[in-house]
Short mmCIF file of C-alpha atoms and ligand atoms in Angstrom, two decimals:
data_model
loop_
_atom_site.label_atom_id
_atom_site.label_comp_id
_atom_site.label_asym_id
_atom_site.label_seq_id
_atom_site.Cartn_x
_atom_site.Cartn_y
_atom_site.Cartn_z
CA MET A 1 152.06 184.62 243.23
CA HIS A 2 155.35 185.16 241.41
CA VAL A 3 155.32 188.04 238.94
CA THR A 4 158.21 188.36 236.49
CA PRO A 5 159.47 191.95 236.35
CA PRO A 6 158.81 193.76 233.07
CA LYS A 7 161.53 193.69 230.44
CA PRO A 8 163.19 197.01 229.51
CA ARG A 9 161.54 197.01 226.08
CA GLU A 10 158.17 197.08 227.85
CA TRP A 11 158.97 200.24 229.82
CA LEU A 12 161.33 202.11 227.49
CA LYS A 13 159.67 203.46 224.37
CA THR A 14 161.14 205.34 221.44
CA THR A 15 158.84 208.25 220.89
CA THR A 16 160.32 211.77 220.79
CA GLY A 17 163.66 210.37 221.93
CA ILE A 18 163.67 207.59 224.52
CA TYR A 19 160.65 207.63 226.81
CA CYS A 20 160.83 205.97 230.23
CA GLU A 21 157.27 205.11 231.20
CA PRO A 22 157.58 204.34 234.94
CA GLY A 23 159.52 207.61 235.41
CA ASP A 24 157.42 209.59 232.92
CA PHE A 25 160.46 211.32 231.40
CA HIS A 26 162.20 211.50 228.04
CA ILE A 27 165.92 211.19 227.39
CA ASP A 28 167.18 213.67 224.74
CA PRO A 29 163.65 214.43 223.50
CA THR A 30 163.44 215.61 219.90
CA ALA A 31 160.46 217.90 220.71
CA PRO A 32 159.61 219.79 223.93
CA VAL A 33 158.30 217.58 226.76
CA ASP A 34 157.33 217.94 230.43
CA ARG A 35 160.35 216.18 231.87
CA ALA A 36 163.63 215.73 230.02
CA VAL A 37 166.91 214.10 230.99
CA ILE A 38 169.69 215.35 228.71
CA THR A 39 172.90 213.44 227.93
CA HIS A 40 174.91 216.39 226.57
CA GLY A 41 174.78 219.83 224.98
CA HIS A 42 175.03 219.04 221.23
CA GLY A 43 172.06 220.43 219.35
CA ASP A 44 170.56 217.09 218.32
CA HIS A 45 170.47 215.91 221.95
CA ALA A 46 169.76 219.09 223.93
CA ARG A 47 166.84 221.11 222.61
CA PRO A 48 165.10 224.14 224.07
CA ASN A 49 161.78 224.59 225.86
CA ASN A 50 161.34 221.47 227.96
CA ARG A 51 159.39 222.21 231.16
CA HIS A 52 161.82 220.42 233.44
CA VAL A 53 165.40 219.45 232.60
CA LEU A 54 167.75 217.17 234.50
CA ALA A 55 171.40 217.23 233.37
CA THR A 56 174.91 217.80 234.66
CA ASP A 57 176.08 221.29 235.58
CA GLY A 58 178.21 221.44 232.46
CA THR A 59 175.32 220.50 230.17
CA LEU A 60 172.96 222.97 231.84
CA ALA A 61 175.55 225.74 231.44
CA ILE A 62 175.90 224.89 227.74
CA MET A 63 172.11 224.90 227.30
CA ARG A 64 171.84 228.29 229.01
CA ALA A 65 174.60 229.68 226.80
CA ARG A 66 172.89 228.39 223.66
CA PHE A 67 169.21 228.87 224.43
CA GLY A 68 169.09 231.61 227.08
CA GLU A 69 165.59 231.85 228.57
CA GLU A 70 164.47 228.90 226.45
CA ALA A 71 166.90 226.43 228.06
CA GLY A 72 163.92 225.05 229.99
CA GLY A 73 161.39 225.89 232.69
CA GLN A 74 163.10 224.28 235.64
CA LEU A 75 166.74 223.25 235.40
CA GLN A 76 167.92 220.61 237.86
CA SER A 77 171.59 219.67 238.00
CA ALA A 78 172.85 216.20 238.85
CA ALA A 79 176.39 215.44 239.95
CA TYR A 80 178.08 212.46 238.32
CA GLY A 81 177.21 209.38 240.36
CA GLU A 82 174.34 211.01 242.25
CA ARG A 83 171.29 208.75 242.31
CA ILE A 84 168.01 210.57 241.70
CA ARG A 85 164.57 209.02 241.98
CA ILE A 86 162.12 209.99 239.24
CA GLY A 87 158.75 208.30 239.62
CA GLU A 88 159.56 204.63 240.14
CA VAL A 89 163.00 204.80 238.48
CA ASP A 90 166.46 205.48 239.90
CA VAL A 91 168.44 207.69 237.54
CA THR A 92 172.23 208.20 237.73
CA LEU A 93 174.37 210.28 235.38
CA VAL A 94 177.91 209.00 234.78
CA PRO A 95 180.65 210.42 232.51
CA ALA A 96 180.52 209.61 228.77
CA GLY A 97 183.87 211.15 227.75
CA HIS A 98 182.27 212.94 224.79
CA VAL A 99 182.25 216.72 225.61
CA LEU A 100 182.14 218.85 228.78
CA GLY A 101 179.27 217.67 230.98
CA SER A 102 178.40 214.68 228.79
CA ALA A 103 176.72 211.82 230.62
CA GLN A 104 175.46 208.31 230.18
CA ILE A 105 172.08 207.88 231.83
CA VAL A 106 171.83 204.81 234.06
CA LEU A 107 168.25 203.65 234.69
CA GLU A 108 167.35 201.16 237.39
CA TYR A 109 163.82 199.81 237.57
CA ARG A 110 162.52 196.62 239.13
CA GLY A 111 165.79 194.76 238.96
CA SER A 112 166.89 195.82 235.47
CA ARG A 113 169.72 198.19 234.74
CA VAL A 114 169.74 200.04 231.44
CA VAL A 115 172.46 202.44 230.27
CA VAL A 116 171.67 205.10 227.68
CA SER A 117 175.15 206.13 226.59
CA GLY A 118 174.26 209.18 224.49
CA ASP A 119 177.38 209.94 222.44
CA TYR A 120 180.68 208.71 223.83
CA LYS A 121 184.32 207.98 223.17
CA ARG A 122 186.97 205.99 225.01
CA ARG A 123 190.10 208.04 224.28
CA PRO A 124 191.55 210.51 226.76
CA ASP A 125 190.21 214.05 226.42
CA ALA A 126 191.50 216.78 228.74
CA THR A 127 188.26 218.74 228.37
CA CYS A 128 185.91 216.25 230.03
CA ALA A 129 185.66 213.40 232.51
CA PRO A 130 186.55 209.99 231.01
CA PHE A 131 183.91 207.42 229.98
CA GLU A 132 182.96 205.21 232.90
CA LEU A 133 182.02 201.60 232.25
CA GLN A 134 178.66 200.62 233.76
CA PRO A 135 177.69 196.97 233.81
CA CYS A 136 174.08 196.62 232.69
CA ASP A 137 171.37 194.42 231.21
CA VAL A 138 170.71 196.62 228.21
CA PHE A 139 173.32 198.97 226.73
CA ILE A 140 171.94 201.62 224.40
CA THR A 141 174.72 202.82 222.13
CA GLU A 142 175.28 205.28 219.30
CA ALA A 143 176.89 204.07 216.08
CA THR A 144 178.06 207.26 214.37
CA PHE A 145 181.23 205.49 213.22
CA GLY A 146 179.78 201.99 213.26
CA LEU A 147 181.63 200.57 210.26
CA PRO A 148 184.93 198.66 210.32
CA VAL A 149 186.45 201.25 207.95
CA PHE A 150 186.22 203.86 210.73
CA ARG A 151 189.36 203.44 212.78
CA HIS A 152 190.55 206.77 214.12
CA PRO A 153 194.36 207.11 214.21
CA PRO A 154 196.08 208.16 217.45
CA ASP A 155 195.10 211.75 218.26
CA CYS A 156 198.69 212.96 218.67
CA HIS A 157 199.55 211.93 215.07
CA GLU A 158 196.79 214.15 213.78
CA ILE A 159 197.76 217.17 215.87
CA ASP A 160 201.40 216.66 214.85
CA LYS A 161 200.30 216.86 211.19
CA LEU A 162 199.07 220.38 211.92
CA LEU A 163 202.25 221.37 213.75
CA HIS A 164 204.34 219.91 210.93
CA SER A 165 202.42 221.91 208.34
CA LEU A 166 203.00 225.08 210.37
CA ARG A 167 206.75 224.47 210.33
CA LEU A 168 206.65 223.69 206.60
CA PHE A 169 204.63 226.79 205.71
CA PRO A 170 205.58 229.42 208.30
CA GLU A 171 204.05 232.23 206.21
CA ARG A 172 200.64 230.63 205.74
CA CYS A 173 197.59 231.01 207.95
CA HIS A 174 196.22 227.63 209.08
CA VAL A 175 192.44 227.81 209.36
CA ILE A 176 191.04 224.69 211.03
CA GLY A 177 187.33 223.85 210.98
CA VAL A 178 186.12 222.67 214.39
CA TYR A 179 182.69 222.29 215.97
CA ALA A 180 182.07 224.98 218.56
CA LEU A 181 181.16 222.55 221.32
CA GLY A 182 183.85 220.06 222.23
CA LYS A 183 186.09 219.76 219.19
CA CYS A 184 187.33 223.35 219.39
CA GLN A 185 188.38 223.07 223.02
CA ARG A 186 189.81 219.58 222.55
CA VAL A 187 192.01 220.70 219.66
CA LEU A 188 193.28 223.56 221.83
CA THR A 189 194.19 221.27 224.74
CA MET A 190 195.84 218.80 222.35
CA LEU A 191 197.97 221.56 220.84
CA ARG A 192 199.08 222.60 224.34
CA HIS A 193 199.79 218.99 225.22
CA ARG A 194 202.11 218.76 222.18
CA GLY A 195 203.97 221.85 223.39
CA TYR A 196 202.37 224.56 221.23
CA GLN A 197 202.01 227.58 223.52
CA GLU A 198 201.53 230.35 220.92
CA PRO A 199 198.24 232.22 220.94
CA VAL A 200 195.52 230.54 218.88
CA TYR A 201 193.02 232.83 217.13
CA LEU A 202 189.30 232.19 217.36
CA HIS A 203 186.46 232.98 214.98
CA GLY A 204 183.78 234.91 216.87
CA ALA A 205 181.34 231.98 216.84
CA LEU A 206 183.70 229.94 219.05
CA ILE A 207 184.33 232.41 221.85
CA THR A 208 181.29 231.88 224.10
CA LEU A 209 181.84 228.15 224.53
CA CYS A 210 185.61 228.56 224.99
CA ASP A 211 184.88 231.02 227.82
CA LEU A 212 182.41 228.53 229.27
CA TYR A 213 185.01 225.73 229.23
CA CYS A 214 187.53 228.05 230.93
CA ALA A 215 184.93 228.90 233.58
CA HIS A 216 184.62 225.14 234.17
CA GLY A 217 188.33 224.83 234.81
CA VAL A 218 189.54 223.64 231.38
CA ASP A 219 192.86 225.33 230.53
CA LEU A 220 192.90 226.27 226.83
CA GLY A 221 196.14 228.29 226.91
CA PRO A 222 196.37 231.71 225.23
CA VAL A 223 193.44 232.33 222.84
CA LEU A 224 192.59 235.59 221.08
CA PRO A 225 189.63 236.72 219.01
CA CYS A 226 190.33 237.12 215.27
CA ALA A 227 188.13 240.16 215.07
CA GLY A 228 190.14 243.35 214.60
CA VAL A 229 193.45 241.58 214.02
CA PRO A 230 195.08 242.78 210.77
CA PRO A 231 195.28 239.85 208.31
CA ALA A 232 199.06 240.16 208.00
CA ALA A 233 199.39 239.40 211.72
CA LEU A 234 197.77 236.00 211.12
CA LYS A 235 200.60 234.72 208.91
CA GLY A 236 201.95 231.52 210.40
CA ARG A 237 199.16 231.41 212.97
CA ILE A 238 196.48 228.86 213.78
CA VAL A 239 192.92 230.13 213.43
CA LEU A 240 190.01 227.98 214.59
CA ALA A 241 186.65 228.49 212.91
CA PRO A 242 183.30 226.71 212.58
CA PRO A 243 183.41 224.20 209.68
CA GLY A 244 181.08 226.35 207.57
CA ALA A 245 183.38 229.39 207.80
CA THR A 246 186.65 227.90 206.53
CA ASN A 247 185.82 228.57 202.88
CA ASP A 248 183.57 231.60 203.14
CA ARG A 249 184.22 235.30 202.54
CA TRP A 250 185.61 235.72 206.03
CA ALA A 251 188.33 233.11 205.40
CA ARG A 252 189.25 234.58 202.01
CA LYS A 253 190.51 237.73 203.72
CA LEU A 254 193.11 235.74 205.64
CA PRO A 255 196.67 235.50 204.27
CA ASP A 256 197.51 232.46 202.08
CA VAL A 257 195.22 230.04 203.88
CA VAL A 258 195.76 226.32 204.51
CA VAL A 259 192.29 224.91 205.17
CA GLY A 260 192.14 222.09 207.71
CA MET A 261 189.31 220.35 209.47
CA ALA A 262 189.22 218.25 212.64
CA SER A 263 186.54 215.57 212.39
CA GLY A 264 186.12 211.82 212.40
CA TRP A 265 184.65 212.23 208.90
CA MET A 266 188.04 213.31 207.59
CA ARG A 267 188.77 209.59 207.38
CA VAL A 268 186.63 209.75 204.23
CA ARG A 269 188.76 211.34 201.53
CA GLN A 270 185.78 212.48 199.42
CA ARG A 271 184.33 214.41 202.35
CA ALA A 272 187.60 216.27 202.85
CA LYS A 273 187.80 217.01 199.13
CA ALA A 274 184.18 218.18 198.91
CA ARG A 275 184.85 220.67 201.70
CA GLY A 276 188.05 221.92 200.12
CA VAL A 277 190.10 220.61 203.02
CA GLU A 278 193.83 220.45 202.33
CA LEU A 279 194.77 219.28 205.80
CA PRO A 280 192.30 216.67 207.08
CA LEU A 281 192.73 215.87 210.78
CA VAL A 282 190.96 212.69 211.90
CA ILE A 283 190.02 213.80 215.40
CA SER A 284 186.68 212.53 216.65
CA ASP A 285 184.58 212.88 219.79
CA HIS A 286 182.80 209.62 218.95
CA ALA A 287 183.92 206.05 219.50
CA ASP A 288 185.42 204.49 216.38
CA TRP A 289 184.66 200.91 215.34
CA ASP A 290 187.24 199.39 217.70
CA GLU A 291 186.05 201.50 220.63
CA LEU A 292 182.42 200.53 219.96
CA ILE A 293 183.28 196.82 219.89
CA ALA A 294 185.51 197.06 222.97
CA THR A 295 182.71 198.84 224.81
CA LEU A 296 180.15 196.18 223.90
CA GLU A 297 182.57 193.56 225.22
CA GLU A 298 183.39 195.42 228.41
CA VAL A 299 179.90 196.46 229.54
CA GLY A 300 178.88 192.81 229.33
CA ALA A 301 175.23 193.58 228.56
CA PRO A 302 173.42 190.63 226.94
CA GLU A 303 171.29 193.06 224.95
CA ILE A 304 172.30 196.06 222.79
CA TRP A 305 170.06 198.73 221.33
CA VAL A 306 171.49 201.13 218.75
CA THR A 307 170.21 204.70 218.54
CA HIS A 308 171.78 206.49 215.60
CA GLY A 309 174.51 206.23 213.00
CA ARG A 310 175.43 203.12 211.05
CA GLU A 311 173.29 200.65 212.95
CA GLU A 312 173.37 197.63 210.67
CA ALA A 313 177.05 196.72 210.85
CA LEU A 314 177.16 197.18 214.61
CA ILE A 315 174.03 195.10 215.12
CA HIS A 316 175.49 192.36 212.94
CA GLN A 317 178.74 192.48 214.91
CA ALA A 318 176.89 192.35 218.24
CA GLN A 319 174.99 189.29 217.04
CA LEU A 320 178.26 187.63 216.05
CA MET A 321 179.37 188.28 219.63
CA GLY A 322 176.32 186.34 220.84
CA LEU A 323 174.36 189.42 221.96
CA ARG A 324 170.77 190.32 221.24
CA ALA A 325 170.79 193.56 219.26
CA ARG A 326 168.28 195.86 217.60
CA ALA A 327 168.04 199.31 216.03
CA LEU A 328 165.88 201.95 217.69
CA SER A 329 165.75 204.14 214.56
CA ILE A 330 164.99 207.38 216.40
CA ALA A 331 164.55 210.25 213.97
CA GLY A 332 166.15 213.58 214.72
CA PHE A 333 169.75 212.77 215.59
CA GLU A 334 172.31 214.14 213.20
CA GLU A 335 175.76 213.13 212.24
CA GLU A 336 177.59 215.69 214.32
CA ASP A 337 181.39 215.48 214.76
ZN1 ZN B 1 177.28 214.68 220.64
ZN1 ZN B 2 174.71 212.50 218.60
#
């Protein structure tokens, strides 16, 4: 008797993240589970207290740094490309190009190949391994910037805006809002790439993850903690800080501040204004509209599922491209970046 193999939507469920039934594990679970496979260390994807965690070395290190003892019961690391059997499913982690350790999860079960991309981008980033295309039957994508209006400019233009402002205002302190995981280290490597070799000062909340990146072989150039540095010494310097700190009491003690922020959302003028950002830098760790579309074309999957972000436009676009597409509407993912 011929039995047709089950379709991915019969064995992949969207409860508490993405649940893979024949492997009995969750990908990026939004509440603690027995067995979790984690795409990357951002807080809406990696959460504490799972009993067993499978992730890359980089992601496990980030989870330990953030959660300590609560990173998980048993932590199992997977090298990129290493095939690991869980239940009846073969699981392989491949680079997603998003942040250090970030992975797409490739699932193979009874002849179908499904890729859960997590968050990803296609542009070069010196702080992590580049996105690797995986042909598949179902491609599960994010859509953080899934609207045609989101086209990120070339990264070097944005970093040059910062360097230009420094030359224009050599007496002012440039405080740039960056997320602690990924954006901070990427901005540092981009500055070095554009020839800026001066020390960059770090808000205390950024130091742990910068040390972690250095320990993983990412060269950030000279960085110094802000703490204890007299404000006058920060004239004409670049200070990196978490986005929430750029306008708080801490920042008001700095000399004649220019507030900047590095985020894909800086493409939206009102967001920059609302945050009091004078120097918006459109630097994103997520695929923009063109990168999303190019990825859908290149993976060649006949079916697309969209996890979080602006699903509707991307689904419509995928359908125009002749693909089957649907939204997974998983609650619990935020609009990081
Ligand atoms: Zn992320
Ligand atoms: Zn995300």
